mmCIF file of C-alpha atoms in Angstrom:
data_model
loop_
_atom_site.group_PDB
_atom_site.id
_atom_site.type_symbol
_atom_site.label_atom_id
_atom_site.label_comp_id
_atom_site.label_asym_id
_atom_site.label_seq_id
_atom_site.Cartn_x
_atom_site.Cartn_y
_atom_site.Cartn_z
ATOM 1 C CA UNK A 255 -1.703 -17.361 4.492
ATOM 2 C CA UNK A 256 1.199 -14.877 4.321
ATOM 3 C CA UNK A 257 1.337 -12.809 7.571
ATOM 4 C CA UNK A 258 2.821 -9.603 8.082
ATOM 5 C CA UNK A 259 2.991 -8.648 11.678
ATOM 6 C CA UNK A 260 3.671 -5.293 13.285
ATOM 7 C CA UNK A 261 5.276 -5.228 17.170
ATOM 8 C CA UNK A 262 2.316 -2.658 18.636
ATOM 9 C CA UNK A 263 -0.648 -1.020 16.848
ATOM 10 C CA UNK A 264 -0.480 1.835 18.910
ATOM 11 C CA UNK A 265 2.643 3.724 20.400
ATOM 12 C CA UNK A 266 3.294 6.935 21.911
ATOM 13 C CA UNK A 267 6.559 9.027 21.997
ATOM 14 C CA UNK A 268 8.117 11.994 23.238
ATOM 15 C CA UNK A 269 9.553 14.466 20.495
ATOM 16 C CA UNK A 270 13.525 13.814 20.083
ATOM 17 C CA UNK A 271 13.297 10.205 21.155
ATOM 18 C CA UNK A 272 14.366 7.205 18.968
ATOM 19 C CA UNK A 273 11.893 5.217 18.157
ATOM 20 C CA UNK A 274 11.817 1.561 16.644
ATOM 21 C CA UNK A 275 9.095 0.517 14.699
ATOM 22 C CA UNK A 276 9.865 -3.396 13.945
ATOM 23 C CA UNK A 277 8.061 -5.750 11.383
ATOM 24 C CA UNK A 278 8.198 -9.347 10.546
ATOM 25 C CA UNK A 279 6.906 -11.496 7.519
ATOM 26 C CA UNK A 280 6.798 -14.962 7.680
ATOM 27 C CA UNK A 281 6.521 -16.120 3.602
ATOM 28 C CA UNK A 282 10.184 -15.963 2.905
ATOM 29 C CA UNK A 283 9.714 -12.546 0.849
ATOM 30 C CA UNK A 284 12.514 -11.293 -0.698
ATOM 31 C CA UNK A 285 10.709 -7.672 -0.549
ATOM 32 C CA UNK A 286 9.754 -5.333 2.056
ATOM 33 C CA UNK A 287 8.554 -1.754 2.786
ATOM 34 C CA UNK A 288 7.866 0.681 5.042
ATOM 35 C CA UNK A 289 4.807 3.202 4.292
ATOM 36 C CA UNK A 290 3.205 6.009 6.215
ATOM 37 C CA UNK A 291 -0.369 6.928 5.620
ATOM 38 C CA UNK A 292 -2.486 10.105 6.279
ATOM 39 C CA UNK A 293 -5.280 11.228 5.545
ATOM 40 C CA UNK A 294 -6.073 12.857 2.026
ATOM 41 C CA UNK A 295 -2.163 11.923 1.018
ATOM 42 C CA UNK A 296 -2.580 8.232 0.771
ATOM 43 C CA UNK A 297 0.007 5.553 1.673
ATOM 44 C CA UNK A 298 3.557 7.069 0.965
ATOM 45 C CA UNK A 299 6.735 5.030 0.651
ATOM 46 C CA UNK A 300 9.619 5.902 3.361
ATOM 47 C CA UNK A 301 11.986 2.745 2.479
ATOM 48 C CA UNK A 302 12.137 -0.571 1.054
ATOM 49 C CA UNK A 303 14.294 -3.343 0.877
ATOM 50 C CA UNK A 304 14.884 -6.219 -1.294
ATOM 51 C CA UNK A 305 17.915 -8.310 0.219
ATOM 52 C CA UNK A 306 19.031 -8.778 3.563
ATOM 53 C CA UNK A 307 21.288 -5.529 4.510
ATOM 54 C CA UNK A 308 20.169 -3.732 1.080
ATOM 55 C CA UNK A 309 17.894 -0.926 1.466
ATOM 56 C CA UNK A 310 16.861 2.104 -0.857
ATOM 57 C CA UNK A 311 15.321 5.201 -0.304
ATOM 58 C CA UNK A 312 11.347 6.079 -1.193
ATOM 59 C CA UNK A 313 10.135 8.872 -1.724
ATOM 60 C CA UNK A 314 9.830 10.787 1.943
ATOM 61 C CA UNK A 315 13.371 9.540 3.625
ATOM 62 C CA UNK A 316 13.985 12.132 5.790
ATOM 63 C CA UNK A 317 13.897 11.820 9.234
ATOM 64 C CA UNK A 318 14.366 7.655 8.617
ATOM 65 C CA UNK A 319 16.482 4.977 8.859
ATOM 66 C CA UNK A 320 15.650 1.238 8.059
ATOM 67 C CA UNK A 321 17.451 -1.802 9.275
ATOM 68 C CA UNK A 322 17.589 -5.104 7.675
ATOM 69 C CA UNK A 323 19.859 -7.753 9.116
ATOM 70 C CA UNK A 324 17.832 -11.095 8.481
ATOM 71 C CA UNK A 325 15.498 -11.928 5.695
ATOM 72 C CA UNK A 326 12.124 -11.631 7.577
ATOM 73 C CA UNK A 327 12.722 -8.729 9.811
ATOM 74 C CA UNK A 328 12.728 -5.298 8.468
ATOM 75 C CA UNK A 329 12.847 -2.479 11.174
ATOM 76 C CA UNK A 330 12.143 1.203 10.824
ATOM 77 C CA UNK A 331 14.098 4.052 12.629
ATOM 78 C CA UNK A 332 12.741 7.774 13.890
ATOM 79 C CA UNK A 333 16.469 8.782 14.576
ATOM 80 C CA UNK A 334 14.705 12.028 16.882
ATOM 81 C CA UNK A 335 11.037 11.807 16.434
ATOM 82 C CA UNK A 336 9.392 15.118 16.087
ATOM 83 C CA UNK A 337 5.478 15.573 16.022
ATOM 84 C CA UNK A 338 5.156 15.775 12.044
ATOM 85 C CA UNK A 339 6.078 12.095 12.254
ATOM 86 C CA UNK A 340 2.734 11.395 14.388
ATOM 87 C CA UNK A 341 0.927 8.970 11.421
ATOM 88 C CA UNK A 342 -0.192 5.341 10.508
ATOM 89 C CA UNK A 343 2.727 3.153 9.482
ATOM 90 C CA UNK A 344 2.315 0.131 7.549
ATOM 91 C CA UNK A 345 4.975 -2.241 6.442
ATOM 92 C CA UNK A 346 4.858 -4.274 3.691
ATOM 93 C CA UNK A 347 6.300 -7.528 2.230
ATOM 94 C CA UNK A 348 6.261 -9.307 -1.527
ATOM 95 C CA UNK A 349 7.886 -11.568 -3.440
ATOM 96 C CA UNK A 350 10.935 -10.154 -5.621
ATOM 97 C CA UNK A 351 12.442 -11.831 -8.320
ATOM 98 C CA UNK A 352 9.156 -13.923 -9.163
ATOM 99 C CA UNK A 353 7.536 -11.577 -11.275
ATOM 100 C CA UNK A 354 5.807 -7.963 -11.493
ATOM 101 C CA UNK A 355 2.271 -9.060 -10.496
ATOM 102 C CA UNK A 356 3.305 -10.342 -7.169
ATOM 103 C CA UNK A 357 1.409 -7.886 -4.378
ATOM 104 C CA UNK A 358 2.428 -6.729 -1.454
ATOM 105 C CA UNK A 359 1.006 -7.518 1.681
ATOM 106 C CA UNK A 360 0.360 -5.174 4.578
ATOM 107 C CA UNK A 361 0.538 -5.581 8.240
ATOM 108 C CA UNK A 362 -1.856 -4.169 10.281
ATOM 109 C CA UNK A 363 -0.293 -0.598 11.031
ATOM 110 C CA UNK A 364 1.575 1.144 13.720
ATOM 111 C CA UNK A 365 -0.155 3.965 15.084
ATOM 112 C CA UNK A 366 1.948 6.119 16.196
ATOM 113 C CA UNK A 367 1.443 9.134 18.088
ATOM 114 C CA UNK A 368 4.487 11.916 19.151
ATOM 115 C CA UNK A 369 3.833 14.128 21.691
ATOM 116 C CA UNK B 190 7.790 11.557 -11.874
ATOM 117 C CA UNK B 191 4.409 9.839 -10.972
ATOM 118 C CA UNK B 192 0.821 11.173 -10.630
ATOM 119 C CA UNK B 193 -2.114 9.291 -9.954
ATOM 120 C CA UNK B 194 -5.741 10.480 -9.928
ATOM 121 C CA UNK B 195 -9.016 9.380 -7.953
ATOM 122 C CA UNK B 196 -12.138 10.521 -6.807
ATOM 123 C CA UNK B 197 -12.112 11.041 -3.368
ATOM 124 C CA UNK B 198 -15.544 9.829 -2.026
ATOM 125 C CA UNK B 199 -18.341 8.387 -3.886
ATOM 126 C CA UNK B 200 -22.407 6.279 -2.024
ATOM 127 C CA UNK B 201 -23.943 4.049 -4.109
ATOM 128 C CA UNK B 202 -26.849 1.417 -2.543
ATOM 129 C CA UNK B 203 -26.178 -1.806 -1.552
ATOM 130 C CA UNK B 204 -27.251 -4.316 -4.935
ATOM 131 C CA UNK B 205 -26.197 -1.720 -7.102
ATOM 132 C CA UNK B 206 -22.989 -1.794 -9.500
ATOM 133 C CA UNK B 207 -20.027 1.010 -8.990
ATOM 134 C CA UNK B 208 -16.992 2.163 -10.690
ATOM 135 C CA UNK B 209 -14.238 3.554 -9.607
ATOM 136 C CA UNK B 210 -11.637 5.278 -11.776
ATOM 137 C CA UNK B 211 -8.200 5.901 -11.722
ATOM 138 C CA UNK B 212 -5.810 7.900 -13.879
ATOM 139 C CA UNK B 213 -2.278 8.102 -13.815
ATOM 140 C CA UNK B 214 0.974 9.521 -15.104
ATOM 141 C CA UNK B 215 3.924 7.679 -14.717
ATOM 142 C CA UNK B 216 8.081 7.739 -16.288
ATOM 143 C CA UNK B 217 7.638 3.957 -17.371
ATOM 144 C CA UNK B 218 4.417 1.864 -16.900
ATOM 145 C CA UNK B 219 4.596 -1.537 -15.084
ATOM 146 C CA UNK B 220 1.642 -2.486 -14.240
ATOM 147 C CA UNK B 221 -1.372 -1.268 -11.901
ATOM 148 C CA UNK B 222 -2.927 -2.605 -8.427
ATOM 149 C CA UNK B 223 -6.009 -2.333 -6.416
ATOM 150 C CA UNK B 224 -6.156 -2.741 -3.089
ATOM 151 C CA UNK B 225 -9.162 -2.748 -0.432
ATOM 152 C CA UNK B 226 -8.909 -0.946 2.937
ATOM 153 C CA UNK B 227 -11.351 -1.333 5.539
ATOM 154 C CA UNK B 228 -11.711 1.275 7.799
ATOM 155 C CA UNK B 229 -8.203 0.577 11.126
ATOM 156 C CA UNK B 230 -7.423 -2.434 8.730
ATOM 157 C CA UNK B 231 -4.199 -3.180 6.580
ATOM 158 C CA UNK B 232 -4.857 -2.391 2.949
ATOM 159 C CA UNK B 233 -5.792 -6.139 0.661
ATOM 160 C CA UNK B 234 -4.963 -7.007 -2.613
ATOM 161 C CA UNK B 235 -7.752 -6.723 -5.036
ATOM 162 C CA UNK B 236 -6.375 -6.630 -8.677
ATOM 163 C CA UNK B 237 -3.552 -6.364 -10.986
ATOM 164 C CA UNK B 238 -3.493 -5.044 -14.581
ATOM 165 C CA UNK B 239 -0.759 -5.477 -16.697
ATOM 166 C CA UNK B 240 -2.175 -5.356 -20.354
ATOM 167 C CA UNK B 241 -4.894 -3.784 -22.009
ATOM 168 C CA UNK B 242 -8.415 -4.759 -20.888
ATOM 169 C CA UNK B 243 -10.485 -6.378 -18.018
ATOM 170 C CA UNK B 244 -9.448 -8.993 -15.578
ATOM 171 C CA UNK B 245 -12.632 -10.087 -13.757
ATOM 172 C CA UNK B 246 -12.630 -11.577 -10.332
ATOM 173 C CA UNK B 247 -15.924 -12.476 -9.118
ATOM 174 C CA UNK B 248 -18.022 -9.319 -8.004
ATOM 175 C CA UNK B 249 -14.934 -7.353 -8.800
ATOM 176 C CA UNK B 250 -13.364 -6.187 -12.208
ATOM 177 C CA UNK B 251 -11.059 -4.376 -13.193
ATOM 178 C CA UNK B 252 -10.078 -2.512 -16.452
ATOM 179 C CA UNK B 253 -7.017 -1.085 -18.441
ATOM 180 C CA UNK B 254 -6.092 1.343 -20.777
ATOM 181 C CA UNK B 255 -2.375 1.858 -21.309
ATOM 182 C CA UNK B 256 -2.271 4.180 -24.266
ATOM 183 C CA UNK B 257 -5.260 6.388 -21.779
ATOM 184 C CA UNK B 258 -3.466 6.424 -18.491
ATOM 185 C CA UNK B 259 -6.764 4.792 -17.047
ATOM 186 C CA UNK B 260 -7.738 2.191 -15.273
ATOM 187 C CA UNK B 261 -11.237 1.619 -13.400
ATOM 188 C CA UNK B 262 -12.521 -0.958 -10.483
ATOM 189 C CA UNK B 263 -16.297 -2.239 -11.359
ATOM 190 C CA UNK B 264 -18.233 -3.965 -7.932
ATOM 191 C CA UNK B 265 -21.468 -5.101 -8.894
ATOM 192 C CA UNK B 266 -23.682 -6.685 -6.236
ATOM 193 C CA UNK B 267 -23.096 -3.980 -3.599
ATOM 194 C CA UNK B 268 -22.739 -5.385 -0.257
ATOM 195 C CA UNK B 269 -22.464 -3.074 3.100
ATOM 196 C CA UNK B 270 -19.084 -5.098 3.795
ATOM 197 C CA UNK B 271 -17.926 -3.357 0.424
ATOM 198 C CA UNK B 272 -17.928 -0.181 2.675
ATOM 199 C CA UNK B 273 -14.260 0.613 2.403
ATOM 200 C CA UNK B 274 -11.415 2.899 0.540
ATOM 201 C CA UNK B 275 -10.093 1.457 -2.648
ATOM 202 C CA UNK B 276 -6.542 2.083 -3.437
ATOM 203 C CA UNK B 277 -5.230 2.625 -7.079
ATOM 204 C CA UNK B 278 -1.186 1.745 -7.084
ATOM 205 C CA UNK B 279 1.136 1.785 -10.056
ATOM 206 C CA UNK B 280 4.353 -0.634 -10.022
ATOM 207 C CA UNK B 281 7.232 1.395 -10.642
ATOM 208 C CA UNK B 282 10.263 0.513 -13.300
ATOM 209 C CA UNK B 283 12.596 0.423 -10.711
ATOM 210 C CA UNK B 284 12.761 -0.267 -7.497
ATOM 211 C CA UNK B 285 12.229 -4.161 -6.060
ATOM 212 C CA UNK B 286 8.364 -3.995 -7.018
ATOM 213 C CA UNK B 287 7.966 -0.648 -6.125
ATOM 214 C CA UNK B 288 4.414 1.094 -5.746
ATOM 215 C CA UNK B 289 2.960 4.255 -6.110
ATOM 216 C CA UNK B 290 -0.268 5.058 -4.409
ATOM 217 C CA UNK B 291 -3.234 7.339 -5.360
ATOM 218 C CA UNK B 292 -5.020 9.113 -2.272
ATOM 219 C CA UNK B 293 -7.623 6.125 -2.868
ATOM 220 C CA UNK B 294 -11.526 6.499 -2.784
ATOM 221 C CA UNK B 295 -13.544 6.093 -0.117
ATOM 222 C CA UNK B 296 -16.899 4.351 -0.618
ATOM 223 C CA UNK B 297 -19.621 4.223 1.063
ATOM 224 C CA UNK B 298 -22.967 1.808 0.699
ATOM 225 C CA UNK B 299 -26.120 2.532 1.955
ATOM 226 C CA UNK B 300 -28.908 0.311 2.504
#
C-alpha cells in the first residue's frame, strides 16, 4: 500500500514565523505536491515537483517555498506565516513518467492554524 | 485557463442510486479523476476517464463526454459509509500529472 505521511496533523503558529510543513512517500514516486484546502474552494495546488531538486509553481505560490533534496521527501515552506495561510494542507505523491492515469495519493493533512 | 463545475451538496437514502455531475473547461483535456473524501480524511482515488464513455468499478461508475465537457459519478447501492465529498479533478497538459480540482460535492445518505 503506498503511504503518504505528513510530520503533525495539527500545528499552530505565530504570524511572521517560518514554518515547515514536511512530507514523505514511501513508493518511489517520481511526483509530488503540495495542496491547501478550504472550504467552498476545494483542494488548490501551491507546488509540485517531479525530480529531486526540480520544483514548479501551482497555481497559489505566493507566500511558498518547496524543498526537494531526496526523492521521497518533499517539504513545504511559510517563509513568514500570516493568518490567511491558517488551512488544511495535503501533500501528494504519483507516479511520473508511467502514464497519465496514474493517481495521486494524499496524506492525511496538516492542519494548520496561525495565530 | 481551467473551470470545473459541481453541485455543491446533494441526500439521497441509503439503497438508492446517485449521480453526481461534473463539468469542466479546460486549455487541453487529459483526462479526468474522482476522488472520495471522508469527512478529517485524505482524499482516495475513485476513477479515471480518459476516453469517451463509462468505466464501471463495482458500486461505482463513472462516465465521459469529451466533446460535452461532462463527466458524472453513478453509486448505486447507497451505503451510510458512502457519506462523503466527491472530488471531480482534471489532469492538466502540462505539468508532471498535474490536477485541477472542482469545489467537490458533498453527499449525504440518510437511512
Amino acid at each position: 500500500d503506498v503511504k503518504v505521511t505528513q510530520s503533525s496533523r495539527y500545528l499552530v503558529k505565530r504570524t511572521g514565523e517560518k514554518v515547515f510543513l514536511e512530507c514523505v512517500q514511501d513508493m518511489d514516486h517520481e511526483n509530488m505536491f503540495w495542496y491547501r484546502q478550504d472550504p467552498g474552494l476545494g483542494l488548490r495546488l501551491i507546488y509540485f515537483s517531479y525530480d529531486v531538486k526540480m520544483k514548479e509553481k501551482g497555481d497559489i505560490p505566493e507566500g511558498y517555498s518547496v524543498s526537494r533534496e531526496k526523492k521521497e521527501r518533499f517539504s513545504l515552506i511559510l517563509e513568514s506565516a500570516s493568518t490567511n495561510q491558517t488551512s488544511m494542507y495535503l501533500c501528494a505523491s504519483s507516479f511520473g513518467a508511467r502514464g497519465g492515469n496514474q493517481p495521486q495519493h494524499f496524506g492525511d493533512g496538516t492542519r494548520l492554524s496561525i495565530l | 485557463g481551467q473551470n470545473i463545475d459541481q453541485p455543491t451538496e446533494m441526500t439521497a437514502t441509503e439503497g438508492a442510486i446517485v449521480q453526481i455531475n461534473c463539468t469542466y473547461q479546460t486549455s487541453g483535456f487529459n483526462g479526468l479523476f474522482w476522488y472520495q473524501q471522508h469527512a478529517g480524511e485524505a482524499p482516495t482515488f475513485l476513477s479515471y476517464n480518459v476516453l469517451d464513455g463509462l468505466e464501471e468499478k463495482g458500486r461505482f461508475s463513472s462516465f465521459l463526454s469529451r466533446s460535452k465537457g461532462y463527466s458524472y459519478l453513478l453509486l448505486k447501492e447507497l451505503q451510510m459509509k458512502d457519506s462523503a465529498s466527491y472530488l471531480c479533478a482534471v489532469r492538466r497538459k502540462t505539468g508532471a500529472n498535474n490536477l485541477f480540482f472542482g469545489t467537490g460535492t458533498r453527499l449525504t445518505v440518510i437511512p
